[in-house]
Amino acid sequence: MSNKQPATTDKLPQHIAIIMDGNGRWAQARGKKRVFGHKAGMERAREMAETCGELGISYLTLFAFSSENWNRPADEVSFLMDLFATSLKNESKKLNKNNVKLKVIGDKTGFDKGLQKAIDKAEALTADNDGLILNIAANYGGRWDILQASQQLLNSGQELTEANLAQHLATGTSPEPDLLIRTGGEKRISNFLLWQAAYSELYFSDVLWPDFDSEQLQLALADYAQRQRRFGKTGEQVTG
């Protein structure tokens, strides 16, 4: 296993997005119910936010619950909603203390009124913070995001351009992710940040999310630091 670290801070991504996959399989491998893995995964998400803040990374977007996840067993969905509400209540004060600004991106109208209020309260508490911006993608889908942004753009009467549409995406003023990580061994982006990830560097890890600790993140960052981001240009143009 490599112990390489990103050489300099200018090699660090400004924005990391993570598909947190493998909670259920992690629990089942230990003879536990899938919900046990979701609780462990929440602890890992907290650690990831703390680590990114310490490293000076400006934006972290975590894929917590997709618009397709409603199709999972009803008891698992119910547990995830309760876990989300409890975490918002318990974590928002810690986030505020650590100068983290929380933003929940996704179709919040799909949640019950109590959860919507909890989201609004957590966002309001951290709204003035200027440290790490933590986006939690919940009831989120990339196709939904492009569709709702297009509808907002049409309603606004603005000209249909890439720049104008991007302003209406759920990620708002966050820059596009430099690095998109997926844990759990799958190699797809599963309807996550479809527009925003057009030029993201992709990193796939076989490690299940509850085991993806700060050391695993450093491996991803070391891999990212060795890449040349060309955005359609040649390597000579970038280095020259």
mmCIF file with all atom_site columns, C-alpha atoms in Angstrom, residues 21-230:
data_model
loop_
_atom_site.group_PDB
_atom_site.id
_atom_site.type_symbol
_atom_site.label_atom_id
_atom_site.label_alt_id
_atom_site.label_comp_id
_atom_site.label_asym_id
_atom_site.label_entity_id
_atom_site.label_seq_id
_atom_site.pdbx_PDB_ins_code
_atom_site.Cartn_x
_atom_site.Cartn_y
_atom_site.Cartn_z
_atom_site.occupancy
_atom_site.B_iso_or_equiv
_atom_site.pdbx_formal_charge
_atom_site.auth_seq_id
_atom_site.auth_comp_id
_atom_site.auth_asym_id
_atom_site.auth_atom_id
_atom_site.pdbx_PDB_model_num
ATOM 1   C CA . ASP A 1 21  ? -21.219 3.043   -0.906  1.00 0.00 ? 21  ASP A CA 1
ATOM 2   C CA . GLY A 1 22  ? -20.972 -0.229  0.990   1.00 0.00 ? 22  GLY A CA 1
ATOM 3   C CA . ASN A 1 23  ? -22.695 0.347   4.340   1.00 0.00 ? 23  ASN A CA 1
ATOM 4   C CA . GLY A 1 24  ? -25.132 -2.534  3.970   1.00 0.00 ? 24  GLY A CA 1
ATOM 5   C CA . ARG A 1 25  ? -22.530 -5.014  2.726   1.00 0.00 ? 25  ARG A CA 1
ATOM 6   C CA . TRP A 1 26  ? -20.164 -3.965  5.528   1.00 0.00 ? 26  TRP A CA 1
ATOM 7   C CA . ALA A 1 27  ? -22.840 -4.794  8.118   1.00 0.00 ? 27  ALA A CA 1
ATOM 8   C CA . GLN A 1 28  ? -23.890 -8.059  6.487   1.00 0.00 ? 28  GLN A CA 1
ATOM 9   C CA . ALA A 1 29  ? -20.269 -9.242  6.395   1.00 0.00 ? 29  ALA A CA 1
ATOM 10  C CA . ARG A 1 30  ? -20.343 -8.898  10.194  1.00 0.00 ? 30  ARG A CA 1
ATOM 11  C CA . GLY A 1 31  ? -23.617 -10.733 10.607  1.00 0.00 ? 31  GLY A CA 1
ATOM 12  C CA . LYS A 1 32  ? -25.486 -7.507  11.338  1.00 0.00 ? 32  LYS A CA 1
ATOM 13  C CA . LYS A 1 33  ? -28.531 -5.862  9.804   1.00 0.00 ? 33  LYS A CA 1
ATOM 14  C CA . ARG A 1 34  ? -27.911 -3.323  7.045   1.00 0.00 ? 34  ARG A CA 1
ATOM 15  C CA . VAL A 1 35  ? -28.963 -0.457  9.316   1.00 0.00 ? 35  VAL A CA 1
ATOM 16  C CA . PHE A 1 36  ? -25.938 -1.181  11.526  1.00 0.00 ? 36  PHE A CA 1
ATOM 17  C CA . GLY A 1 37  ? -23.762 -0.269  8.559   1.00 0.00 ? 37  GLY A CA 1
ATOM 18  C CA . HIS A 1 38  ? -25.624 2.993   7.988   1.00 0.00 ? 38  HIS A CA 1
ATOM 19  C CA . LYS A 1 39  ? -24.900 4.059   11.561  1.00 0.00 ? 39  LYS A CA 1
ATOM 20  C CA . ALA A 1 40  ? -21.216 3.232   11.092  1.00 0.00 ? 40  ALA A CA 1
ATOM 21  C CA . GLY A 1 41  ? -21.260 5.114   7.805   1.00 0.00 ? 41  GLY A CA 1
ATOM 22  C CA . MET A 1 42  ? -22.581 8.224   9.538   1.00 0.00 ? 42  MET A CA 1
ATOM 23  C CA . GLU A 1 43  ? -19.629 8.151   11.904  1.00 0.00 ? 43  GLU A CA 1
ATOM 24  C CA . ARG A 1 44  ? -17.288 7.922   8.926   1.00 0.00 ? 44  ARG A CA 1
ATOM 25  C CA . ALA A 1 45  ? -18.974 10.896  7.270   1.00 0.00 ? 45  ALA A CA 1
ATOM 26  C CA . ARG A 1 46  ? -18.271 12.947  10.380  1.00 0.00 ? 46  ARG A CA 1
ATOM 27  C CA . GLU A 1 47  ? -14.607 11.947  10.291  1.00 0.00 ? 47  GLU A CA 1
ATOM 28  C CA . MET A 1 48  ? -14.371 12.796  6.588   1.00 0.00 ? 48  MET A CA 1
ATOM 29  C CA . ALA A 1 49  ? -15.748 16.294  7.174   1.00 0.00 ? 49  ALA A CA 1
ATOM 30  C CA . GLU A 1 50  ? -13.307 16.860  10.025  1.00 0.00 ? 50  GLU A CA 1
ATOM 31  C CA . THR A 1 51  ? -10.367 15.638  7.937   1.00 0.00 ? 51  THR A CA 1
ATOM 32  C CA . CYS A 1 52  ? -11.272 17.790  4.946   1.00 0.00 ? 52  CYS A CA 1
ATOM 33  C CA . GLY A 1 53  ? -11.586 20.810  7.225   1.00 0.00 ? 53  GLY A CA 1
ATOM 34  C CA . GLU A 1 54  ? -8.169  20.145  8.717   1.00 0.00 ? 54  GLU A CA 1
ATOM 35  C CA . LEU A 1 55  ? -6.620  19.769  5.263   1.00 0.00 ? 55  LEU A CA 1
ATOM 36  C CA . GLY A 1 56  ? -8.049  23.078  4.105   1.00 0.00 ? 56  GLY A CA 1
ATOM 37  C CA . ILE A 1 57  ? -10.350 21.603  1.467   1.00 0.00 ? 57  ILE A CA 1
ATOM 38  C CA . SER A 1 58  ? -13.118 24.111  0.806   1.00 0.00 ? 58  SER A CA 1
ATOM 39  C CA . TYR A 1 59  ? -16.044 21.940  -0.321  1.00 0.00 ? 59  TYR A CA 1
ATOM 40  C CA . LEU A 1 60  ? -17.177 18.404  0.484   1.00 0.00 ? 60  LEU A CA 1
ATOM 41  C CA . THR A 1 61  ? -20.291 16.892  -1.084  1.00 0.00 ? 61  THR A CA 1
ATOM 42  C CA . LEU A 1 62  ? -21.553 13.571  0.300   1.00 0.00 ? 62  LEU A CA 1
ATOM 43  C CA . PHE A 1 63  ? -24.146 11.436  -1.503  1.00 0.00 ? 63  PHE A CA 1
ATOM 44  C CA . ALA A 1 64  ? -26.314 10.341  1.417   1.00 0.00 ? 64  ALA A CA 1
ATOM 45  C CA . PHE A 1 65  ? -29.627 9.314   -0.166  1.00 0.00 ? 65  PHE A CA 1
ATOM 46  C CA . SER A 1 66  ? -30.492 9.186   -3.848  1.00 0.00 ? 66  SER A CA 1
ATOM 47  C CA . SER A 1 67  ? -33.885 9.726   -5.419  1.00 0.00 ? 67  SER A CA 1
ATOM 48  C CA . GLU A 1 68  ? -33.759 6.028   -6.355  1.00 0.00 ? 68  GLU A CA 1
ATOM 49  C CA . ASN A 1 69  ? -33.132 4.898   -2.775  1.00 0.00 ? 69  ASN A CA 1
ATOM 50  C CA . TRP A 1 70  ? -36.847 5.215   -2.005  1.00 0.00 ? 70  TRP A CA 1
ATOM 51  C CA . ASN A 1 71  ? -37.142 1.839   -3.754  1.00 0.00 ? 71  ASN A CA 1
ATOM 52  C CA . ARG A 1 72  ? -35.259 0.099   -0.944  1.00 0.00 ? 72  ARG A CA 1
ATOM 53  C CA . PRO A 1 73  ? -37.152 -1.931  1.718   1.00 0.00 ? 73  PRO A CA 1
ATOM 54  C CA . ALA A 1 74  ? -39.536 0.302   3.660   1.00 0.00 ? 74  ALA A CA 1
ATOM 55  C CA . ASP A 1 75  ? -37.979 -0.441  7.049   1.00 0.00 ? 75  ASP A CA 1
ATOM 56  C CA . GLU A 1 76  ? -34.523 0.535   5.780   1.00 0.00 ? 76  GLU A CA 1
ATOM 57  C CA . VAL A 1 77  ? -35.830 3.788   4.291   1.00 0.00 ? 77  VAL A CA 1
ATOM 58  C CA . SER A 1 78  ? -37.633 4.600   7.534   1.00 0.00 ? 78  SER A CA 1
ATOM 59  C CA . PHE A 1 79  ? -34.442 3.988   9.510   1.00 0.00 ? 79  PHE A CA 1
ATOM 60  C CA . LEU A 1 80  ? -32.442 6.204   7.154   1.00 0.00 ? 80  LEU A CA 1
ATOM 61  C CA . MET A 1 81  ? -34.943 9.053   7.538   1.00 0.00 ? 81  MET A CA 1
ATOM 62  C CA . ASP A 1 82  ? -34.817 8.756   11.339  1.00 0.00 ? 82  ASP A CA 1
ATOM 63  C CA . LEU A 1 83  ? -31.012 8.597   11.247  1.00 0.00 ? 83  LEU A CA 1
ATOM 64  C CA . PHE A 1 84  ? -30.891 11.692  9.040   1.00 0.00 ? 84  PHE A CA 1
ATOM 65  C CA . ALA A 1 85  ? -33.153 13.653  11.392  1.00 0.00 ? 85  ALA A CA 1
ATOM 66  C CA . THR A 1 86  ? -31.227 12.570  14.484  1.00 0.00 ? 86  THR A CA 1
ATOM 67  C CA . SER A 1 87  ? -27.882 13.359  12.870  1.00 0.00 ? 87  SER A CA 1
ATOM 68  C CA . LEU A 1 88  ? -29.027 16.827  11.849  1.00 0.00 ? 88  LEU A CA 1
ATOM 69  C CA . LYS A 1 89  ? -30.005 17.538  15.446  1.00 0.00 ? 89  LYS A CA 1
ATOM 70  C CA . ASN A 1 90  ? -26.871 16.055  17.002  1.00 0.00 ? 90  ASN A CA 1
ATOM 71  C CA . GLU A 1 91  ? -24.279 17.165  14.460  1.00 0.00 ? 91  GLU A CA 1
ATOM 72  C CA . SER A 1 92  ? -25.387 20.693  13.556  1.00 0.00 ? 92  SER A CA 1
ATOM 73  C CA . LYS A 1 93  ? -24.007 22.198  16.775  1.00 0.00 ? 93  LYS A CA 1
ATOM 74  C CA . LYS A 1 94  ? -20.676 20.435  16.256  1.00 0.00 ? 94  LYS A CA 1
ATOM 75  C CA . LEU A 1 95  ? -20.551 21.626  12.670  1.00 0.00 ? 95  LEU A CA 1
ATOM 76  C CA . ASN A 1 96  ? -21.278 25.158  13.788  1.00 0.00 ? 96  ASN A CA 1
ATOM 77  C CA . LYS A 1 97  ? -18.558 24.995  16.439  1.00 0.00 ? 97  LYS A CA 1
ATOM 78  C CA . ASN A 1 98  ? -16.097 23.842  13.755  1.00 0.00 ? 98  ASN A CA 1
ATOM 79  C CA . ASN A 1 99  ? -17.086 26.707  11.409  1.00 0.00 ? 99  ASN A CA 1
ATOM 80  C CA . VAL A 1 100 ? -18.657 24.310  8.859   1.00 0.00 ? 100 VAL A CA 1
ATOM 81  C CA . LYS A 1 101 ? -21.484 25.572  6.657   1.00 0.00 ? 101 LYS A CA 1
ATOM 82  C CA . LEU A 1 102 ? -24.093 22.865  6.035   1.00 0.00 ? 102 LEU A CA 1
ATOM 83  C CA . LYS A 1 103 ? -26.201 22.720  2.897   1.00 0.00 ? 103 LYS A CA 1
ATOM 84  C CA . VAL A 1 104 ? -28.664 19.942  2.035   1.00 0.00 ? 104 VAL A CA 1
ATOM 85  C CA . ILE A 1 105 ? -29.048 19.587  -1.733  1.00 0.00 ? 105 ILE A CA 1
ATOM 86  C CA . GLY A 1 106 ? -31.846 17.615  -3.338  1.00 0.00 ? 106 GLY A CA 1
ATOM 87  C CA . ASP A 1 107 ? -35.625 17.626  -3.548  1.00 0.00 ? 107 ASP A CA 1
ATOM 88  C CA . LYS A 1 108 ? -36.447 18.423  0.077   1.00 0.00 ? 108 LYS A CA 1
ATOM 89  C CA . THR A 1 109 ? -40.181 18.400  -0.661  1.00 0.00 ? 109 THR A CA 1
ATOM 90  C CA . GLY A 1 110 ? -39.956 14.608  -0.669  1.00 0.00 ? 110 GLY A CA 1
ATOM 91  C CA . PHE A 1 111 ? -39.307 14.591  3.093   1.00 0.00 ? 111 PHE A CA 1
ATOM 92  C CA . ASP A 1 112 ? -41.943 14.933  5.798   1.00 0.00 ? 112 ASP A CA 1
ATOM 93  C CA . LYS A 1 113 ? -42.510 18.352  7.377   1.00 0.00 ? 113 LYS A CA 1
ATOM 94  C CA . GLY A 1 114 ? -40.568 17.488  10.525  1.00 0.00 ? 114 GLY A CA 1
ATOM 95  C CA . LEU A 1 115 ? -37.452 16.551  8.589   1.00 0.00 ? 115 LEU A CA 1
ATOM 96  C CA . GLN A 1 116 ? -37.775 19.630  6.385   1.00 0.00 ? 116 GLN A CA 1
ATOM 97  C CA . LYS A 1 117 ? -37.847 21.816  9.499   1.00 0.00 ? 117 LYS A CA 1
ATOM 98  C CA . ALA A 1 118 ? -34.810 20.027  10.923  1.00 0.00 ? 118 ALA A CA 1
ATOM 99  C CA . ILE A 1 119 ? -32.936 20.686  7.669   1.00 0.00 ? 119 ILE A CA 1
ATOM 100 C CA . ASP A 1 120 ? -33.903 24.359  7.680   1.00 0.00 ? 120 ASP A CA 1
ATOM 101 C CA . LYS A 1 121 ? -32.847 24.729  11.307  1.00 0.00 ? 121 LYS A CA 1
ATOM 102 C CA . ALA A 1 122 ? -29.440 23.102  10.765  1.00 0.00 ? 122 ALA A CA 1
ATOM 103 C CA . GLU A 1 123 ? -28.772 25.178  7.659   1.00 0.00 ? 123 GLU A CA 1
ATOM 104 C CA . ALA A 1 124 ? -29.768 28.399  9.422   1.00 0.00 ? 124 ALA A CA 1
ATOM 105 C CA . LEU A 1 125 ? -27.518 27.631  12.403  1.00 0.00 ? 125 LEU A CA 1
ATOM 106 C CA . THR A 1 126 ? -24.441 27.254  10.198  1.00 0.00 ? 126 THR A CA 1
ATOM 107 C CA . ALA A 1 127 ? -25.330 29.795  7.496   1.00 0.00 ? 127 ALA A CA 1
ATOM 108 C CA . ASP A 1 128 ? -22.764 32.417  8.526   1.00 0.00 ? 128 ASP A CA 1
ATOM 109 C CA . ASN A 1 129 ? -19.797 30.043  8.825   1.00 0.00 ? 129 ASN A CA 1
ATOM 110 C CA . ASP A 1 130 ? -16.938 30.512  6.378   1.00 0.00 ? 130 ASP A CA 1
ATOM 111 C CA . GLY A 1 131 ? -14.987 27.264  6.789   1.00 0.00 ? 131 GLY A CA 1
ATOM 112 C CA . LEU A 1 132 ? -15.655 23.992  5.013   1.00 0.00 ? 132 LEU A CA 1
ATOM 113 C CA . ILE A 1 133 ? -18.886 23.957  3.009   1.00 0.00 ? 133 ILE A CA 1
ATOM 114 C CA . LEU A 1 134 ? -20.518 20.563  3.520   1.00 0.00 ? 134 LEU A CA 1
ATOM 115 C CA . ASN A 1 135 ? -23.157 19.621  0.954   1.00 0.00 ? 135 ASN A CA 1
ATOM 116 C CA . ILE A 1 136 ? -25.325 16.638  1.880   1.00 0.00 ? 136 ILE A CA 1
ATOM 117 C CA . ALA A 1 137 ? -27.056 15.239  -1.202  1.00 0.00 ? 137 ALA A CA 1
ATOM 118 C CA . ALA A 1 138 ? -30.348 13.772  0.032   1.00 0.00 ? 138 ALA A CA 1
ATOM 119 C CA . ASN A 1 139 ? -33.265 12.772  -2.197  1.00 0.00 ? 139 ASN A CA 1
ATOM 120 C CA . TYR A 1 140 ? -30.904 13.884  -4.930  1.00 0.00 ? 140 TYR A CA 1
ATOM 121 C CA . GLY A 1 141 ? -30.499 12.727  -8.517  1.00 0.00 ? 141 GLY A CA 1
ATOM 122 C CA . GLY A 1 142 ? -28.391 14.263  -11.249 1.00 0.00 ? 142 GLY A CA 1
ATOM 123 C CA . ARG A 1 143 ? -31.186 14.082  -13.830 1.00 0.00 ? 143 ARG A CA 1
ATOM 124 C CA . TRP A 1 144 ? -33.608 15.735  -11.405 1.00 0.00 ? 144 TRP A CA 1
ATOM 125 C CA . ASP A 1 145 ? -31.023 18.451  -10.768 1.00 0.00 ? 145 ASP A CA 1
ATOM 126 C CA . ILE A 1 146 ? -30.597 19.288  -14.459 1.00 0.00 ? 146 ILE A CA 1
ATOM 127 C CA . LEU A 1 147 ? -34.367 19.247  -14.983 1.00 0.00 ? 147 LEU A CA 1
ATOM 128 C CA . GLN A 1 148 ? -35.165 21.516  -12.044 1.00 0.00 ? 148 GLN A CA 1
ATOM 129 C CA . ALA A 1 149 ? -32.356 23.903  -13.012 1.00 0.00 ? 149 ALA A CA 1
ATOM 130 C CA . SER A 1 150 ? -33.687 24.058  -16.569 1.00 0.00 ? 150 SER A CA 1
ATOM 131 C CA . GLN A 1 151 ? -37.184 24.821  -15.283 1.00 0.00 ? 151 GLN A CA 1
ATOM 132 C CA . GLN A 1 152 ? -35.876 27.585  -13.013 1.00 0.00 ? 152 GLN A CA 1
ATOM 133 C CA . LEU A 1 153 ? -33.905 29.038  -15.904 1.00 0.00 ? 153 LEU A CA 1
ATOM 134 C CA . LEU A 1 154 ? -36.961 29.062  -18.156 1.00 0.00 ? 154 LEU A CA 1
ATOM 135 C CA . ASN A 1 155 ? -39.058 30.680  -15.436 1.00 0.00 ? 155 ASN A CA 1
ATOM 136 C CA . SER A 1 156 ? -36.431 33.373  -14.899 1.00 0.00 ? 156 SER A CA 1
ATOM 137 C CA . GLY A 1 157 ? -36.475 34.438  -18.529 1.00 0.00 ? 157 GLY A CA 1
ATOM 138 C CA . GLN A 1 158 ? -32.691 34.213  -18.742 1.00 0.00 ? 158 GLN A CA 1
ATOM 139 C CA . GLU A 1 159 ? -30.939 33.098  -21.891 1.00 0.00 ? 159 GLU A CA 1
ATOM 140 C CA . LEU A 1 160 ? -30.363 29.354  -22.066 1.00 0.00 ? 160 LEU A CA 1
ATOM 141 C CA . THR A 1 161 ? -26.594 29.037  -21.670 1.00 0.00 ? 161 THR A CA 1
ATOM 142 C CA . GLU A 1 162 ? -24.377 26.606  -19.767 1.00 0.00 ? 162 GLU A CA 1
ATOM 143 C CA . ALA A 1 163 ? -23.302 29.327  -17.341 1.00 0.00 ? 163 ALA A CA 1
ATOM 144 C CA . ASN A 1 164 ? -26.868 30.422  -16.583 1.00 0.00 ? 164 ASN A CA 1
ATOM 145 C CA . LEU A 1 165 ? -28.113 26.868  -16.122 1.00 0.00 ? 165 LEU A CA 1
ATOM 146 C CA . ALA A 1 166 ? -25.225 26.045  -13.780 1.00 0.00 ? 166 ALA A CA 1
ATOM 147 C CA . GLN A 1 167 ? -26.305 28.855  -11.470 1.00 0.00 ? 167 GLN A CA 1
ATOM 148 C CA . HIS A 1 168 ? -29.608 27.076  -10.848 1.00 0.00 ? 168 HIS A CA 1
ATOM 149 C CA . LEU A 1 169 ? -28.176 23.647  -10.043 1.00 0.00 ? 169 LEU A CA 1
ATOM 150 C CA . ALA A 1 170 ? -28.632 22.374  -6.493  1.00 0.00 ? 170 ALA A CA 1
ATOM 151 C CA . THR A 1 171 ? -24.939 22.861  -5.744  1.00 0.00 ? 171 THR A CA 1
ATOM 152 C CA . GLY A 1 172 ? -25.439 26.598  -6.280  1.00 0.00 ? 172 GLY A CA 1
ATOM 153 C CA . THR A 1 173 ? -22.247 28.573  -5.939  1.00 0.00 ? 173 THR A CA 1
ATOM 154 C CA . SER A 1 174 ? -20.054 25.562  -5.157  1.00 0.00 ? 174 SER A CA 1
ATOM 155 C CA . PRO A 1 175 ? -17.410 24.965  -7.830  1.00 0.00 ? 175 PRO A CA 1
ATOM 156 C CA . GLU A 1 176 ? -17.569 21.750  -9.799  1.00 0.00 ? 176 GLU A CA 1
ATOM 157 C CA . PRO A 1 177 ? -15.938 18.827  -7.930  1.00 0.00 ? 177 PRO A CA 1
ATOM 158 C CA . ASP A 1 178 ? -12.276 18.310  -8.737  1.00 0.00 ? 178 ASP A CA 1
ATOM 159 C CA . LEU A 1 179 ? -12.278 14.772  -7.354  1.00 0.00 ? 179 LEU A CA 1
ATOM 160 C CA . LEU A 1 180 ? -15.197 12.336  -7.233  1.00 0.00 ? 180 LEU A CA 1
ATOM 161 C CA . ILE A 1 181 ? -14.638 9.284   -5.039  1.00 0.00 ? 181 ILE A CA 1
ATOM 162 C CA . ARG A 1 182 ? -16.783 6.149   -4.950  1.00 0.00 ? 182 ARG A CA 1
ATOM 163 C CA . THR A 1 183 ? -16.191 3.525   -2.293  1.00 0.00 ? 183 THR A CA 1
ATOM 164 C CA . GLY A 1 184 ? -17.450 -0.058  -2.154  1.00 0.00 ? 184 GLY A CA 1
ATOM 165 C CA . GLY A 1 185 ? -15.989 -1.479  -5.361  1.00 0.00 ? 185 GLY A CA 1
ATOM 166 C CA . GLU A 1 186 ? -18.611 -0.322  -7.861  1.00 0.00 ? 186 GLU A CA 1
ATOM 167 C CA . LYS A 1 187 ? -17.395 1.716   -10.831 1.00 0.00 ? 187 LYS A CA 1
ATOM 168 C CA . ARG A 1 188 ? -20.230 4.015   -11.810 1.00 0.00 ? 188 ARG A CA 1
ATOM 169 C CA . ILE A 1 189 ? -21.473 7.441   -10.668 1.00 0.00 ? 189 ILE A CA 1
ATOM 170 C CA . SER A 1 190 ? -25.123 6.410   -10.206 1.00 0.00 ? 190 SER A CA 1
ATOM 171 C CA . ASN A 1 191 ? -26.904 9.615   -11.231 1.00 0.00 ? 191 ASN A CA 1
ATOM 172 C CA . PHE A 1 192 ? -24.719 11.782  -8.975  1.00 0.00 ? 192 PHE A CA 1
ATOM 173 C CA . LEU A 1 193 ? -23.717 15.313  -10.034 1.00 0.00 ? 193 LEU A CA 1
ATOM 174 C CA . LEU A 1 194 ? -24.071 14.442  -13.717 1.00 0.00 ? 194 LEU A CA 1
ATOM 175 C CA . TRP A 1 195 ? -23.576 18.011  -14.930 1.00 0.00 ? 195 TRP A CA 1
ATOM 176 C CA . GLN A 1 196 ? -21.056 19.052  -12.301 1.00 0.00 ? 196 GLN A CA 1
ATOM 177 C CA . ALA A 1 197 ? -18.805 15.992  -12.677 1.00 0.00 ? 197 ALA A CA 1
ATOM 178 C CA . ALA A 1 198 ? -18.164 16.466  -16.406 1.00 0.00 ? 198 ALA A CA 1
ATOM 179 C CA . TYR A 1 199 ? -14.437 17.023  -15.779 1.00 0.00 ? 199 TYR A CA 1
ATOM 180 C CA . SER A 1 200 ? -14.041 15.560  -12.297 1.00 0.00 ? 200 SER A CA 1
ATOM 181 C CA . GLU A 1 201 ? -11.187 13.140  -11.690 1.00 0.00 ? 201 GLU A CA 1
ATOM 182 C CA . LEU A 1 202 ? -12.728 9.785   -10.747 1.00 0.00 ? 202 LEU A CA 1
ATOM 183 C CA . TYR A 1 203 ? -11.333 7.551   -8.008  1.00 0.00 ? 203 TYR A CA 1
ATOM 184 C CA . PHE A 1 204 ? -12.856 4.147   -7.274  1.00 0.00 ? 204 PHE A CA 1
ATOM 185 C CA . SER A 1 205 ? -11.983 2.290   -4.087  1.00 0.00 ? 205 SER A CA 1
ATOM 186 C CA . ASP A 1 206 ? -12.818 -1.309  -3.197  1.00 0.00 ? 206 ASP A CA 1
ATOM 187 C CA . VAL A 1 207 ? -12.964 -0.290  0.471   1.00 0.00 ? 207 VAL A CA 1
ATOM 188 C CA . LEU A 1 208 ? -16.495 -0.270  1.910   1.00 0.00 ? 208 LEU A CA 1
ATOM 189 C CA . TRP A 1 209 ? -17.537 3.150   3.191   1.00 0.00 ? 209 TRP A CA 1
ATOM 190 C CA . PRO A 1 210 ? -17.404 2.440   6.972   1.00 0.00 ? 210 PRO A CA 1
ATOM 191 C CA . ASP A 1 211 ? -13.745 1.423   6.501   1.00 0.00 ? 211 ASP A CA 1
ATOM 192 C CA . PHE A 1 212 ? -12.838 4.390   4.280   1.00 0.00 ? 212 PHE A CA 1
ATOM 193 C CA . ASP A 1 213 ? -10.916 6.367   6.894   1.00 0.00 ? 213 ASP A CA 1
ATOM 194 C CA . SER A 1 214 ? -8.566  9.346   6.724   1.00 0.00 ? 214 SER A CA 1
ATOM 195 C CA . GLU A 1 215 ? -5.709  7.117   5.550   1.00 0.00 ? 215 GLU A CA 1
ATOM 196 C CA . GLN A 1 216 ? -7.814  5.920   2.624   1.00 0.00 ? 216 GLN A CA 1
ATOM 197 C CA . LEU A 1 217 ? -8.651  9.534   1.789   1.00 0.00 ? 217 LEU A CA 1
ATOM 198 C CA . GLN A 1 218 ? -4.944  10.364  1.748   1.00 0.00 ? 218 GLN A CA 1
ATOM 199 C CA . LEU A 1 219 ? -4.401  7.572   -0.787  1.00 0.00 ? 219 LEU A CA 1
ATOM 200 C CA . ALA A 1 220 ? -7.086  9.102   -2.994  1.00 0.00 ? 220 ALA A CA 1
ATOM 201 C CA . LEU A 1 221 ? -5.504  12.539  -2.650  1.00 0.00 ? 221 LEU A CA 1
ATOM 202 C CA . ALA A 1 222 ? -2.066  11.166  -3.484  1.00 0.00 ? 222 ALA A CA 1
ATOM 203 C CA . ASP A 1 223 ? -3.493  9.577   -6.634  1.00 0.00 ? 223 ASP A CA 1
ATOM 204 C CA . TYR A 1 224 ? -5.211  12.856  -7.549  1.00 0.00 ? 224 TYR A CA 1
ATOM 205 C CA . ALA A 1 225 ? -1.995  14.828  -7.047  1.00 0.00 ? 225 ALA A CA 1
ATOM 206 C CA . GLN A 1 226 ? -0.263  12.734  -9.713  1.00 0.00 ? 226 GLN A CA 1
ATOM 207 C CA . ARG A 1 227 ? -2.852  13.439  -12.392 1.00 0.00 ? 227 ARG A CA 1
ATOM 208 C CA . GLN A 1 228 ? -2.683  16.125  -15.046 1.00 0.00 ? 228 GLN A CA 1
ATOM 209 C CA . ARG A 1 229 ? -5.974  17.936  -15.527 1.00 0.00 ? 229 ARG A CA 1
ATOM 210 C CA . ARG A 1 230 ? -6.159  19.065  -19.155 1.00 0.00 ? 230 ARG A CA 1
#
